[in-house]
Amino acid sequence: IEGKGEEELIDLVGRYDLIKAAHHGSKNSTSDEFLDITSPKAAIISAPEKSVYGHPHPETIERLNAHYVDYFQTGKVGAVSVSVKDGSFKVRSYKY
């Protein structure tokens, strides 16, 4: 989803420790308002290292940084896995 879809979800979401950035981290996804409400610690961005579409967009990365959200871009870190135990999570990546 992008901007409009995210806006429609704002009233339905709560806080999440981990999110997946919408639409490969496009410019109109993962808005400040969405980040304010979800307050994630980390985000996964499914996007190649050099996307022909410019994903993730620099403005999206700036928003994540401004909200102190660690992010894992699959094109840079490789495959991403998340394990959850006792209410906390751990993100691992593997690039071959």
Short mmCIF file of N, CA and C in Angstrom, two decimals:
data_model
loop_
_atom_site.label_atom_id
_atom_site.label_comp_id
_atom_site.label_asym_id
_atom_site.label_seq_id
_atom_site.Cartn_x
_atom_site.Cartn_y
_atom_site.Cartn_z
N ILE A 1 0.84 -1.19 0.00
CA ILE A 1 0.00 0.00 0.00
C ILE A 1 0.88 1.24 0.00
N GLU A 2 0.32 2.32 -0.42
CA GLU A 2 1.03 3.59 -0.38
C GLU A 2 0.20 4.60 0.40
N GLY A 3 0.45 5.86 0.19
CA GLY A 3 -0.15 6.94 0.95
C GLY A 3 -1.61 6.79 1.32
N LYS A 4 -2.50 6.67 0.31
CA LYS A 4 -3.94 6.60 0.56
C LYS A 4 -4.31 5.37 1.39
N GLY A 5 -3.77 4.24 1.02
CA GLY A 5 -4.06 3.01 1.77
C GLY A 5 -3.57 3.09 3.20
N GLU A 6 -2.40 3.69 3.37
CA GLU A 6 -1.85 3.86 4.71
C GLU A 6 -2.75 4.78 5.54
N GLU A 7 -3.24 5.85 4.92
CA GLU A 7 -4.13 6.79 5.61
C GLU A 7 -5.39 6.09 6.11
N GLU A 8 -5.91 5.17 5.30
CA GLU A 8 -7.11 4.44 5.69
C GLU A 8 -6.86 3.48 6.85
N LEU A 9 -5.62 3.05 7.02
CA LEU A 9 -5.28 2.12 8.10
C LEU A 9 -4.95 2.82 9.42
N ILE A 10 -4.67 4.11 9.37
CA ILE A 10 -4.20 4.84 10.56
C ILE A 10 -5.06 4.58 11.79
N ASP A 11 -6.38 4.58 11.62
CA ASP A 11 -7.27 4.39 12.78
C ASP A 11 -7.33 2.93 13.24
N LEU A 12 -6.76 2.02 12.45
CA LEU A 12 -6.85 0.59 12.78
C LEU A 12 -5.57 0.02 13.38
N VAL A 13 -4.46 0.74 13.24
CA VAL A 13 -3.19 0.19 13.70
C VAL A 13 -2.83 0.71 15.08
N GLY A 14 -1.91 0.00 15.71
CA GLY A 14 -1.40 0.40 17.01
C GLY A 14 0.12 0.39 16.96
N ARG A 15 0.72 0.19 18.10
CA ARG A 15 2.18 0.16 18.16
C ARG A 15 2.71 -1.21 17.75
N TYR A 16 3.79 -1.19 17.00
CA TYR A 16 4.44 -2.42 16.56
C TYR A 16 5.94 -2.25 16.69
N ASP A 17 6.60 -3.26 17.19
CA ASP A 17 8.06 -3.20 17.30
C ASP A 17 8.73 -3.30 15.94
N LEU A 18 8.11 -4.03 15.02
CA LEU A 18 8.70 -4.29 13.72
C LEU A 18 7.65 -4.10 12.64
N ILE A 19 8.02 -3.40 11.57
CA ILE A 19 7.12 -3.24 10.43
C ILE A 19 7.84 -3.62 9.14
N LYS A 20 7.07 -3.89 8.11
CA LYS A 20 7.62 -4.03 6.76
C LYS A 20 7.23 -2.74 6.05
N ALA A 21 8.23 -2.03 5.53
CA ALA A 21 7.95 -0.80 4.81
C ALA A 21 7.10 -1.13 3.59
N ALA A 22 6.04 -0.38 3.39
CA ALA A 22 5.14 -0.64 2.28
C ALA A 22 5.77 -0.27 0.94
N HIS A 23 5.31 -0.94 -0.08
CA HIS A 23 5.68 -0.67 -1.48
C HIS A 23 7.17 -0.45 -1.67
N HIS A 24 7.97 -1.34 -1.13
CA HIS A 24 9.43 -1.33 -1.30
C HIS A 24 10.09 -0.04 -0.80
N GLY A 25 9.42 0.65 0.12
CA GLY A 25 9.97 1.90 0.65
C GLY A 25 9.80 3.07 -0.29
N SER A 26 8.73 3.07 -1.08
CA SER A 26 8.50 4.15 -2.03
C SER A 26 8.29 5.48 -1.30
N LYS A 27 8.38 6.56 -2.05
CA LYS A 27 8.28 7.92 -1.49
C LYS A 27 6.98 8.14 -0.72
N ASN A 28 5.89 7.54 -1.18
CA ASN A 28 4.59 7.79 -0.57
C ASN A 28 4.16 6.72 0.43
N SER A 29 5.12 5.99 0.95
CA SER A 29 4.79 4.97 1.94
C SER A 29 5.53 5.26 3.25
N THR A 30 5.08 4.60 4.31
CA THR A 30 5.74 4.71 5.61
C THR A 30 5.85 6.19 6.02
N SER A 31 4.70 6.83 6.09
CA SER A 31 4.61 8.27 6.38
C SER A 31 5.00 8.57 7.83
N ASP A 32 5.24 9.85 8.08
CA ASP A 32 5.53 10.29 9.45
C ASP A 32 4.38 9.93 10.39
N GLU A 33 3.15 10.14 9.93
CA GLU A 33 1.99 9.83 10.77
C GLU A 33 1.93 8.33 11.08
N PHE A 34 2.18 7.51 10.08
CA PHE A 34 2.19 6.06 10.29
C PHE A 34 3.28 5.67 11.28
N LEU A 35 4.46 6.26 11.14
CA LEU A 35 5.56 5.96 12.06
C LEU A 35 5.28 6.47 13.47
N ASP A 36 4.63 7.62 13.58
CA ASP A 36 4.25 8.15 14.89
C ASP A 36 3.32 7.18 15.62
N ILE A 37 2.36 6.65 14.90
CA ILE A 37 1.36 5.77 15.51
C ILE A 37 1.93 4.38 15.80
N THR A 38 2.67 3.81 14.85
CA THR A 38 3.18 2.45 15.05
C THR A 38 4.42 2.42 15.94
N SER A 39 5.20 3.48 15.93
CA SER A 39 6.38 3.61 16.77
C SER A 39 7.30 2.38 16.71
N PRO A 40 7.68 1.95 15.50
CA PRO A 40 8.50 0.74 15.39
C PRO A 40 9.95 0.96 15.81
N LYS A 41 10.59 -0.12 16.20
CA LYS A 41 12.03 -0.10 16.49
C LYS A 41 12.82 -0.45 15.24
N ALA A 42 12.20 -1.25 14.35
CA ALA A 42 12.89 -1.70 13.15
C ALA A 42 11.90 -1.85 12.00
N ALA A 43 12.45 -1.78 10.79
CA ALA A 43 11.64 -1.96 9.58
C ALA A 43 12.41 -2.81 8.57
N ILE A 44 11.68 -3.61 7.85
CA ILE A 44 12.27 -4.39 6.77
C ILE A 44 11.80 -3.77 5.46
N ILE A 45 12.75 -3.53 4.56
CA ILE A 45 12.44 -2.97 3.25
C ILE A 45 12.84 -3.99 2.20
N SER A 46 11.86 -4.48 1.47
CA SER A 46 12.12 -5.44 0.41
C SER A 46 12.39 -4.66 -0.88
N ALA A 47 13.67 -4.43 -1.15
CA ALA A 47 14.06 -3.66 -2.34
C ALA A 47 15.50 -4.01 -2.70
N PRO A 48 15.79 -4.09 -4.01
CA PRO A 48 17.16 -4.37 -4.42
C PRO A 48 18.09 -3.21 -4.09
N GLU A 49 19.38 -3.47 -4.14
CA GLU A 49 20.35 -2.42 -3.81
C GLU A 49 20.26 -1.25 -4.78
N LYS A 50 20.09 -1.53 -6.05
CA LYS A 50 20.00 -0.46 -7.06
C LYS A 50 18.70 -0.65 -7.84
N SER A 51 17.60 -0.23 -7.26
CA SER A 51 16.29 -0.36 -7.88
C SER A 51 16.14 0.62 -9.03
N VAL A 52 15.63 0.16 -10.16
CA VAL A 52 15.38 1.06 -11.29
C VAL A 52 14.29 2.07 -10.96
N TYR A 53 13.49 1.79 -9.94
CA TYR A 53 12.43 2.70 -9.51
C TYR A 53 12.88 3.63 -8.39
N GLY A 54 14.10 3.48 -7.94
CA GLY A 54 14.61 4.34 -6.87
C GLY A 54 14.15 3.94 -5.48
N HIS A 55 13.74 2.68 -5.32
CA HIS A 55 13.30 2.21 -4.01
C HIS A 55 14.48 1.66 -3.23
N PRO A 56 14.55 1.87 -1.97
CA PRO A 56 13.68 2.75 -1.19
C PRO A 56 14.01 4.21 -1.50
N HIS A 57 13.01 5.03 -1.42
CA HIS A 57 13.18 6.44 -1.73
C HIS A 57 13.97 7.12 -0.60
N PRO A 58 14.87 8.04 -0.93
CA PRO A 58 15.65 8.74 0.11
C PRO A 58 14.78 9.41 1.18
N GLU A 59 13.60 9.91 0.80
CA GLU A 59 12.73 10.54 1.80
C GLU A 59 12.20 9.52 2.79
N THR A 60 11.94 8.31 2.34
CA THR A 60 11.49 7.24 3.24
C THR A 60 12.60 6.90 4.23
N ILE A 61 13.82 6.80 3.73
CA ILE A 61 14.97 6.52 4.61
C ILE A 61 15.14 7.66 5.61
N GLU A 62 14.99 8.90 5.17
CA GLU A 62 15.08 10.05 6.08
C GLU A 62 14.02 9.96 7.17
N ARG A 63 12.78 9.57 6.79
CA ARG A 63 11.72 9.46 7.80
C ARG A 63 12.05 8.38 8.82
N LEU A 64 12.54 7.23 8.33
CA LEU A 64 12.91 6.16 9.26
C LEU A 64 14.01 6.63 10.20
N ASN A 65 15.01 7.29 9.66
CA ASN A 65 16.10 7.80 10.50
C ASN A 65 15.60 8.83 11.51
N ALA A 66 14.72 9.71 11.08
CA ALA A 66 14.17 10.75 11.97
C ALA A 66 13.38 10.16 13.13
N HIS A 67 12.82 8.97 12.90
CA HIS A 67 12.03 8.29 13.94
C HIS A 67 12.88 7.23 14.67
N TYR A 68 14.17 7.23 14.40
CA TYR A 68 15.11 6.30 15.04
C TYR A 68 14.73 4.83 14.82
N VAL A 69 14.33 4.53 13.59
CA VAL A 69 13.95 3.17 13.22
C VAL A 69 15.12 2.53 12.48
N ASP A 70 15.64 1.43 13.02
CA ASP A 70 16.65 0.66 12.31
C ASP A 70 15.97 0.00 11.13
N TYR A 71 16.63 -0.04 9.98
CA TYR A 71 16.01 -0.69 8.84
C TYR A 71 16.97 -1.66 8.18
N PHE A 72 16.37 -2.67 7.56
CA PHE A 72 17.11 -3.73 6.90
C PHE A 72 16.59 -3.82 5.47
N GLN A 73 17.40 -3.39 4.51
CA GLN A 73 17.03 -3.43 3.09
C GLN A 73 17.58 -4.72 2.50
N THR A 74 16.70 -5.54 1.96
CA THR A 74 17.10 -6.85 1.49
C THR A 74 18.21 -6.79 0.43
N GLY A 75 18.21 -5.80 -0.41
CA GLY A 75 19.24 -5.68 -1.43
C GLY A 75 20.63 -5.43 -0.87
N LYS A 76 20.68 -4.90 0.34
CA LYS A 76 21.97 -4.63 0.98
C LYS A 76 22.37 -5.71 1.97
N VAL A 77 21.40 -6.23 2.73
CA VAL A 77 21.73 -7.19 3.78
C VAL A 77 21.40 -8.63 3.41
N GLY A 78 20.68 -8.83 2.31
CA GLY A 78 20.31 -10.18 1.89
C GLY A 78 18.99 -10.62 2.50
N ALA A 79 18.82 -11.92 2.60
CA ALA A 79 17.58 -12.48 3.17
C ALA A 79 17.47 -12.05 4.63
N VAL A 80 16.25 -11.76 5.03
CA VAL A 80 16.01 -11.30 6.40
C VAL A 80 15.08 -12.29 7.09
N SER A 81 15.46 -12.68 8.30
CA SER A 81 14.58 -13.52 9.11
C SER A 81 14.40 -12.85 10.46
N VAL A 82 13.25 -13.10 11.05
CA VAL A 82 12.92 -12.52 12.35
C VAL A 82 12.51 -13.65 13.28
N SER A 83 13.11 -13.67 14.45
CA SER A 83 12.68 -14.63 15.47
C SER A 83 12.14 -13.85 16.66
N VAL A 84 11.11 -14.42 17.25
CA VAL A 84 10.45 -13.78 18.38
C VAL A 84 10.48 -14.73 19.56
N LYS A 85 10.89 -14.20 20.70
CA LYS A 85 10.95 -15.02 21.91
C LYS A 85 10.73 -14.13 23.12
N ASP A 86 9.84 -14.55 23.99
CA ASP A 86 9.58 -13.84 25.24
C ASP A 86 9.30 -12.35 25.03
N GLY A 87 8.54 -12.04 23.99
CA GLY A 87 8.13 -10.66 23.76
C GLY A 87 9.16 -9.77 23.09
N SER A 88 10.29 -10.32 22.71
CA SER A 88 11.28 -9.51 21.99
C SER A 88 11.62 -10.20 20.67
N PHE A 89 12.23 -9.45 19.79
CA PHE A 89 12.54 -10.02 18.48
C PHE A 89 14.00 -9.79 18.13
N LYS A 90 14.46 -10.63 17.22
CA LYS A 90 15.82 -10.51 16.72
C LYS A 90 15.76 -10.63 15.21
N VAL A 91 16.42 -9.69 14.53
CA VAL A 91 16.47 -9.70 13.08
C VAL A 91 17.84 -10.23 12.66
N ARG A 92 17.81 -11.19 11.74
CA ARG A 92 19.06 -11.73 11.20
C ARG A 92 19.00 -11.59 9.68
N SER A 93 20.17 -11.45 9.10
CA SER A 93 20.22 -11.38 7.66
C SER A 93 21.31 -12.31 7.15
N TYR A 94 21.15 -12.69 5.89
CA TYR A 94 22.10 -13.59 5.28
C TYR A 94 22.26 -13.19 3.82
N LYS A 95 23.48 -12.87 3.44
CA LYS A 95 23.77 -12.52 2.06
C LYS A 95 24.87 -13.44 1.57
N TYR A 96 24.61 -14.09 0.46
CA TYR A 96 25.62 -15.01 -0.07
C TYR A 96 26.29 -14.43 -1.27
#
